Amino acid sequence: MIIRDAVEADLPTIVEIYNATVPTHMVTAELEPTTVEARLPWFREHWSEHYPFWVAESEGRVIAWLDFKRFLPRCAYRGTAEISVYVDEEFRRRGVGQRLLEQAIARAPSLGITALVGLIFGHNEPSLKLFQSLGFERWGFFPGVAQLDGVQRDLVVMGQHCPARSSSFSSSSWSSKLIHREHRP
């Protein structure tokens, strides 16, 4: 298995993996499947310098993905990233999600990220256990905030502080990278 930056050509498989989770109501609050066209702007918001989007590939096939997102838009939160992990059903419980998360934890400091946050449904015990096994702690709890099939579901915020990197992430480099990202083809 290799982990690499996602490219636009991966998007149909990324969407397929994502859509497979919609009817389970375990991972996403989406109630209907999405399309590649609808997810294209979301995909293009990622940039490898700070908020990368990775895929795990096995024998030339994308089997999972992990993305970093801005946690909140205010500048004071720029060092915190929300991460999401989705694994093809056929490859779950094989350590794929764990390897992606380990890579995210290891690379976070070099990306200027000081804290990682995962938003996980309270009934998604496999994901909660995975995050806990890698040192994430429960940082927050929102009871009954998601309505899925007539059932109110809780949202758990799992977080982990990342080791500091040697040089700080300056606001000037942040701004120049944002400008660079907005003009990227």
Backbone as a ProteinNet text record, in pm:
[ID]
protein_1_A
[PRIMARY]
MIIRDAVEADLPTIVEIYNATVPTHMVTAELEPTTVEARLPWFREHWSEHYPFWVAESEGRVIAWLDFKRFLPRCAYRGTAEISVYVDEEFRRRGVGQRLLEQAIARAPSLGITALVGLIFGHNEPSLKLFQSLGFERWGFFPGVAQLDGVQRDLVVMGQHCPARSSSFSSSSWSSKLIHREHRP
[TERTIARY]
84.5	0	88.5	51	120.7	21.3	73.5	-6.1	52.5	-33.2	12.2	-90.6	-48.5	-141.3	-249.2	-371.3	-482.1	-472.4	-518.2	-527.4	-672.4	-708.9	-848.2	-898.3	-810.4	-850.1	-896.4	-858.3	-901	-1042	-1093.8	-1219.8	-1337.1	-1356.2	-1468	-1461.3	-1342.3	-1328.6	-1345.9	-1294.9	-1312.7	-1461.6	-1536	-1680.7	-1751.4	-1708	-1767.5	-1748.8	-1627.9	-1601.5	-1688.5	-1696.3	-1777.5	-1925.1	-1977.2	-2119.4	-2158.1	-2066.3	-2095.6	-2124.1	-2076.2	-2099.5	-2230.8	-2288.1	-2409.1	-2523.3	-2560.4	-2674.4	-2649.4	-2523.6	-2494	-2521.6	-2518.9	-2537.6	-2439.2	-2320.9	-2216.5	-2107.7	-2087.8	-1968.8	-1999.2	-2097.8	-2127.2	-2270.5	-2290	-2424.1	-2498.4	-2435.3	-2505.3	-2617.5	-2730.2	-2844.2	-2864.1	-2802.1	-2812.8	-2673.2	-2652.6	-2522.7	-2494.3	-2367.8	-2325.7	-2270.4	-2228.8	-2173.8	-2030.8	-1959.2	-1823.6	-1827.5	-1922.5	-1933.4	-1958.1	-2042.4	-2072.3	-1951.8	-1865.6	-1750.8	-1624.7	-1626.9	-1508.2	-1461.3	-1548	-1501	-1441.1	-1504.2	-1453.1	-1313.9	-1294.8	-1165.2	-1058.9	-1094.2	-997.9	-960.5	-1035.2	-1001.1	-878	-838.1	-722.2	-594.2	-490.3	-359.7	-254.7	-160.7	-66.5	23.5	42.2	131.8	76.7	-53.7	-109.4	-229.6	-316.2	-434.4	-435.2	-350	-342	-461.6	-470.2	-571.4	-493.9	-498	-420.2	-511.8	-462.2	-529	-433.3	-491	-415.4	-446.2	-341.2	-355.7	-294.5	-364.1	-314.1	-329.4	-220	-218.9	-286.9	-257.4	-310.4	-453.2	-511.9	-651.7	-659.1	-734.5	-756.9	-851.2	-805.4	-883.7	-927.8	-874.7	-909.9	-859.9	-910.6	-861	-869.1	-784.4	-781.5	-763.8	-842.2	-822	-811.6	-735.4	-720.9	-808.6	-879.1	-962.4	-936.9	-964.1	-963.1	-1063.9	-1023.5	-1115.4	-1221.6	-1179.5	-1268.3	-1200.1	-1276.8	-1216.7	-1134.5	-1147.9	-1073.6	-923.6	-841.2	-695.6	-633.9	-689	-631.8	-639.7	-726	-740.7	-658.3	-576.2	-508.1	-417.5	-372.6	-287.7	-365.3	-497.1	-581.2	-646.7	-638.2	-698.8	-795.5	-908.2	-1000.9	-957.5	-956.8	-922.9	-1040.2	-1054.4	-1156.9	-1090	-1133.6	-1078.8	-1194.6	-1184.6	-1284.9	-1212.5	-1257.2	-1193.8	-1297.7	-1260.2	-1345.6	-1386.2	-1513.9	-1566.7	-1487	-1441.2	-1365.5	-1230.8	-1181.2	-1048.4	-1052.5	-1170	-1180.3	-1127.1	-1082.7	-1028.4	-901.3	-826.1	-698.1	-583.3	-610.7	-506.5	-486.9	-571.2	-556.5	-583.6	-695.2	-727.9	-622.5	-573.1	-468.9	-342.9	-301.8	-180.8	-199	-316.8	-342.7	-336.9	-399.5	-397.2	-256.3	-180.3	-41.6	39	17.5	86	44	-85.2	-134.4	-69.9	-63.3	-2.8	145.1	214.3	357.6	386.9	304.8	330.1	273.4	182	115.5	212.9	315.7	405	470.1	508.6	571.8	472	343.5	238.6	197.9	260.1	223.7	100.9	66.9	-51.8	-10	-75.2	-42.5	-146.2	-261.8	-366.2	-449.1	-485	-572.1	-703.9	-813.3	-946.6	-1023.8	-1092.4	-1183.2	-1323.2	-1422	-1562.1	-1625.3	-1664	-1706.7	-1840.5	-1933.3	-2060.1	-2035	-2112.3	-2097.4	-2123	-2202.1	-2230.5	-2129.4	-2031.4	-1928.3	-1810.4	-1833.9	-1733	-1601.6	-1603.6	-1474.1	-1385.9	-1444.5	-1365	-1319.1	-1406.7	-1367.2	-1251	-1258.4	-1149.8	-1020.5	-1030.4	-911.1	-843.1	-919.1	-860.9	-800.8	-870.7	-818.3	-688.3	-680.7	-560.3	-437.9	-461	-350.5	-328.3	-384.3	-357.2	-455.5	-560.4	-662.7	-744.3	-786.5	-869.2	-1002.7	-1099.2	-1230.5	-1222.4	-1237.2	-1229.5	-1366.2	-1466.7	-1598.1	-1707.8	-1830.2	-1944.9	-2067.9	-2136.8	-2260	-2372.3	-2455.3	-2560.4	-2674.8	-2713.5	-2831.9	-2835.2	-2721.4	-2719.8	-2746.3	-2741.7	-2766.8	-2891.4	-2978.8	-3102.4	-3082.9	-3066.3	-3042.6	-3148.7	-3230.3	-3339	-3427.5	-3458.3	-3546.1	-3479.8	-3349.1	-3275.6	-3180	-3184	-3089.7	-2956.3	-2850.7	-2716.9	-2623.2	-2534	-2435.4	-2313.9	-2244.2	-2119.2	-2009.1	-1901.5	-1787.6	-1671.6	-1608.1	-1489.9	-1368	-1288.2	-1164.6	-1048.6	-952.8	-842.5	-709.4	-605.8	-469.1	-379.8	-297.9	-197.7	-79	-22.5	91.2	219.5	327.6	454.9	490.9	553.3	591.1	701.4	699.3	808.9	910.7	1024.6	1134.2	1107.6	1042.1	1013	863.2	825.2	682.2	620	491.5	414.9	369.4	430.4	402.5	276.6	216.5	96.5	129.5	252	286.5	296.8	354.1	360	220	137	-2.4	-72.4	-59.8	-126.4	-75.7	55.4	108.1	65	54.2	9.9	-138.1	-216.8	-357.7	-372.4	-296.9	-303.6	-260.1	-150	-101.9	-210.2	-277.4	-380.3	-497.8	-539.1	-654.9	-628.7	-502.6	-469.5	-418.2	-418.1	-370	-471.8	-427.1	-522.4	-590
-118.1	0	123.7	219.8	348.2	458.1	562.7	681.2	793.8	860.9	967.9	1080	1194.4	1305.4	1264	1300.5	1273.1	1366.9	1317.9	1399.4	1394.4	1488.4	1495.8	1365.3	1291.6	1163.7	1062.7	1083.7	995.1	1026.7	1142.6	1189.5	1094.1	1030.7	936	823.5	771.1	665.1	721	840.9	906.1	922.9	970.1	989.7	855.3	754	620.5	566.8	581.4	537.3	616.6	747.1	833.6	795.1	781.4	750.1	616.5	522	391.8	404.4	512	530.5	601.9	669.7	750.1	666.8	553	478.2	413.8	401.5	338.8	431.6	563.5	665	648.1	596.7	579.3	685.7	740.3	820.8	965	985	1118.6	1159.4	1289.5	1342.4	1368.4	1337.8	1347.2	1244.5	1282.9	1191.4	1132.7	1195.2	1148.9	1138.6	1043.8	1036	1165.2	1190.2	1309.9	1271.2	1370	1345	1397.8	1351.4	1400.5	1550.9	1594.6	1737.1	1821	1772.7	1846.2	1852.2	1750.3	1744.4	1808.9	1846.6	1904.6	2032.4	2129.7	2249.2	2213.9	2121.4	2074.8	2015.7	1932.5	1870	1975.4	2074.4	2177	2271.9	2271	2354.9	2304.6	2182.3	2124.9	2167.4	2186.5	2216.8	2150.3	2087.6	2000	2070.7	2201.7	2271.4	2280.3	2275.5	2286.6	2195.2	2180.8	2095.5	1990.5	1891.4	1792.2	1698	1629.7	1526.7	1405.7	1297.7	1178.9	1063.1	975.7	848.7	736.4	625	500.7	416.9	363.1	288.3	149.9	49.4	-87.8	-147.5	-193.5	-253.9	-163.8	-34.2	61.4	105.9	61.5	94.1	181.8	291.7	376	301.2	279.8	200.9	282.1	403.2	486.8	628.1	720.3	857.3	926.6	1028	1112.3	1255.2	1344.6	1485.4	1570.3	1678.3	1780.6	1897.5	1956.3	2073	2178.9	2302	2409	2374.4	2385.1	2355.7	2464.7	2587.4	2704	2815.9	2909.9	3009.3	3119.9	3143.7	3252	3219.3	3321.9	3304.4	3234.6	3257	3195.8	3043	2987.7	2842.3	2781.8	2862.4	2812.5	2693.6	2674.1	2559.3	2433.5	2442.8	2326.4	2278.7	2149	2091.4	1980.9	1978.5	1865.9	1760.6	1635.9	1528.3	1431.8	1377.2	1276.2	1159.7	1039.5	917.8	832.7	788.5	699.7	583	461.6	340.2	259.1	212	123.1	5.5	-28.5	-133.9	-263.6	-296.1	-419.2	-420.9	-302.8	-292.9	-248.2	-243	-203.5	-314.2	-272.3	-362.7	-434.3	-365.6	-418.2	-321.9	-220.2	-125.5	-9.7	0.4	107.1	243.6	256.1	381.8	419	319.4	344	399.4	342.1	390.5	533.7	565	702.3	799.8	762.5	849.5	864.2	756.1	764	860.8	854.5	945.8	1090.2	1112	1247.1	1301.7	1219.6	1261.3	1293.3	1207.2	1226.5	1351.1	1378.6	1490	1623.2	1621.1	1744.3	1857.3	1834	1945.4	2010.1	1931.4	1988.2	2066.8	2046.9	2121.1	2247.8	2270.1	2385.3	2360.7	2234	2197.4	2162	2225.5	2203.2	2117.5	2099.6	2015.2	1953.1	1826.7	1754.4	1725.6	1738.8	1717.2	1625	1528.4	1442.2	1455.9	1471.4	1478.5	1343.9	1270.6	1131.5	1110.7	1043.8	1011.2	922.7	946.9	871.1	722.3	682.4	540	472.9	548	492.3	444.4	334.9	282.9	244	183.3	150.6	274.1	383.4	505.1	566.4	568.9	622.4	542.4	410.4	325.3	346.9	362.3	386	516	623	751.4	743	679	664.5	585.4	481	397.2	474.6	584.6	665.7	793	796.4	905.9	1020.9	1011	1116.2	1104	1219.1	1224.1	1289.5	1263.6	1326.4	1470.9	1563.1	1705.5	1771.4	1703.9	1765.9	1665.9	1706	1617.4	1702.8	1671	1740.1	1637.1	1633.7	1531.3	1557.7	1454	1457.7	1565	1600.6	1710.3	1666.9	1537.2	1489	1401.3	1426.3	1348.8	1251.9	1124.3	1022.1	913.9	900.7	802.1	812.8	935.1	957.1	936.3	913.3	892.5	1010	1068.7	1175.8	1113	1156.7	1100.5	1205.3	1157.4	1243.2	1262	1372.3	1398.8	1414.2	1339.4	1342.8	1412.8	1504.4	1571.7	1503.8	1441.2	1376.5	1465.5	1488.2	1576.8	1528.5	1582.6	1550	1669.4	1709.6	1812.7	1746.8	1817.8	1766	1824.1	1748.3	1803.1	1929	2023.4	2148.4	2121.4	2196.2	2185.5	2293.9	2285.1	2375.6	2521.1	2546.1	2685	2708.2	2825.9	2854	2882.6	2863.8	2886.4	3030.7	3115.4	3258.7	3295.4	3404.6	3450.5	3496.6	3546	3588.7	3469	3357.5	3239.6	3183.9	3194.2	3149.6	3228.1	3360.4	3444.2	3416.1	3403.9	3380.6	3245.1	3147.5	3015.6	3018.5	3094.9	3106.8	3171.3	3275.7	3342.7	3245.9	3175.2	3076.1	2972.8	2926.2	2823	2874.2	2995.9	3050.4	3066.4	3081.8	3101.2	2975	2865.9	2740.5	2690.3	2646.4	2596.1	2468.2
0	0	0	-83.1	-82.4	-46.3	14.3	44.9	-38.9	-113.4	-202.1	-203.9	-258.6	-277.7	-377.1	-347.8	-439.5	-559	-672.8	-794.2	-841.6	-927.8	-973	-1033.4	-1098	-1158.5	-1053.5	-926.5	-817.2	-768.9	-804.6	-746.6	-766.3	-881.7	-892.3	-788	-762.2	-661.5	-521.2	-496.6	-366.5	-337.6	-436	-420.2	-402.3	-473.9	-460	-318.1	-263.3	-125.9	-28.7	-48.5	36.7	29.7	-92	-109.7	-48.1	-43.5	17	166.3	229.3	373	403.2	304.8	328.5	386.5	326.4	380.6	517.3	557.2	686.8	803.7	779	884	999.5	968	1069.3	1059.8	940.3	917.3	877.7	792.9	742	774.8	786	809.8	679	566.6	438.2	437	383	377	238.1	137.7	-0.9	-60.6	-150.7	-219.3	-295.5	-319.4	-391.1	-528.3	-603.8	-737.2	-745	-844	-867.3	-893.4	-973.7	-1005.8	-880.3	-791.5	-668.6	-575.4	-579.1	-489.5	-546.2	-672.2	-734.1	-664.2	-633.6	-561.4	-424.8	-353.1	-223.5	-241	-341.5	-366.3	-396	-474.5	-514.6	-401	-291.2	-175.2	-101.3	-125.7	-57.5	-128	-48.9	-106.2	-19.9	-86.1	-18	81.9	69.7	161.4	303.9	321.1	456.8	480	382.8	397.1	286	297.4	189.6	185.8	75.8	53.3	2.9	78.2	43.3	8.7	-74.4	-99.9	-64.6	-20.9	-3.3	-125.6	-182.6	-307	-288.8	-336.7	-332.8	-472	-527	-660.6	-763.6	-755.6	-851.6	-827.5	-718.5	-687.6	-562.9	-570	-452.6	-359.1	-235	-139.2	-17.4	-3.9	111.5	85.8	167.1	158.2	293	307.1	426.5	378.5	436.3	402.5	527.4	513.4	615.7	572.3	667	638.3	744.5	708.1	807.4	915.1	1040.1	1149.5	1159.9	1168.4	1171.1	1093	1037.6	947.8	1014	1141.9	1206.3	1210.4	1194	1185	1305.7	1423.4	1543.3	1540.9	1456.2	1446.6	1332.8	1265.4	1145.5	1171.9	1293.2	1325.2	1358.1	1358.5	1388.1	1259.6	1235.7	1115.5	1154.8	1086	1099.7	998.7	1040.9	948.5	937.2	818.1	790.7	720.1	753.6	693.3	643	519.6	460.3	394.8	425.3	373	297.1	179.6	100.5	189.4	185.4	272.2	261.6	144.8	121.9	195.7	233.2	294.7	440.8	499.4	640.1	730.5	848.3	950.8	903.1	817.1	769	799.9	880.1	917.7	821.3	719.3	619.7	683.3	753.3	820.3	923.6	994.5	1094.7	1028.9	917.3	848.6	799	748.1	704.2	822.1	933	1050.9	1107.1	1110.3	1157.7	1071.7	941	849.1	876.9	901.7	931.2	1058.4	1160.4	1287.4	1267	1194	1171.5	1088.1	989.8	897.8	946.2	1041.7	1085.6	1120.4	1201.4	1235	1112.3	1013.4	893.6	808.5	832.1	761.8	837.3	953.7	1034.8	1120	1138.6	1215.6	1357.8	1454.9	1595.3	1667.2	1605.1	1664.5	1552.9	1573.2	1480.6	1550.3	1477.1	1532.1	1438.9	1497.4	1422.1	1479.1	1392.6	1434.9	1402.6	1506.6	1489.8	1559.5	1489.9	1554.3	1676.4	1782.4	1905.8	1890.6	1790.4	1770.2	1676.6	1627.4	1539.8	1625	1695.9	1788.4	1721.2	1601.9	1539.9	1517.4	1470.6	1448.2	1580.1	1678.8	1809.4	1867.5	1857.8	1909.3	1831.9	1700.8	1619.8	1661.6	1670.5	1708.9	1849.4	1943	2079	2079.7	1998.3	1995.2	1946.3	1876.8	1825.3	1907.3	2027.1	2119	2117.5	2038.4	2039.9	2168	2218.6	2338.8	2304.8	2389.3	2371	2416.8	2323	2352.6	2357.3	2307.9	2307.6	2278.4	2312.8	2295	2266.6	2157.3	2120.4	2117	2221.7	2227.9	2130.1	2058.4	1973.6	1866.9	1808.6	1711.6	1567.1	1539.1	1402.5	1401.8	1307.1	1292.7	1175.8	1206	1103.7	1115	1012.4	1011.5	1134.9	1174	1287.9	1423.1	1423.6	1548.7	1568.4	1687.6	1718.4	1755.2	1687.3	1707.7	1767.1	1852.6	1917.3	1827.1	1848.5	1778.7	1882.8	1864.3	1955.7	1885.1	1954.8	1902.1	1963.3	1877.5	1920.9	1877.5	1967.4	1933	1984.6	1922.8	1962.9	1929.7	2028.2	2001.6	1933.5	1839	1763.1	1820.3	1812	1859.6	1780.5	1847.1	1779.9	1678.7	1570.4	1473.9	1504	1443.2	1477	1439.1	1327.9	1290.9	1296.3	1341	1354.8	1219	1211.7	1089.3	1091.4	1012.5	1018.9	942.1	983.8	914.7	773.2	748.4	612.6	519.2	566.5	479.5	459.3	561	549.3	438.5	441.8	342.3	202.2	186	51.9	-0.6	86.3	41.2	5.7	78.2	42.7	-94.3	-118.8	-248.4	-357.4	-331.9	-428.2	-456.1	-354.3	-369.9	-451.4	-425.4	-496	-645.3	-683.2	-823.9	-891.1	-820	-878.7	-979.8	-1097.7	-1198.9	-1156.3
[MASK]
+++++++++++++++++++++++++++++++++++++++++++++++++++++++++++++++++++++++++++++++++++++++++++++++++++++++++++++++++++++++++++++++++++++++++++++++++++++++++++++++++++++++++++++++++++++++++

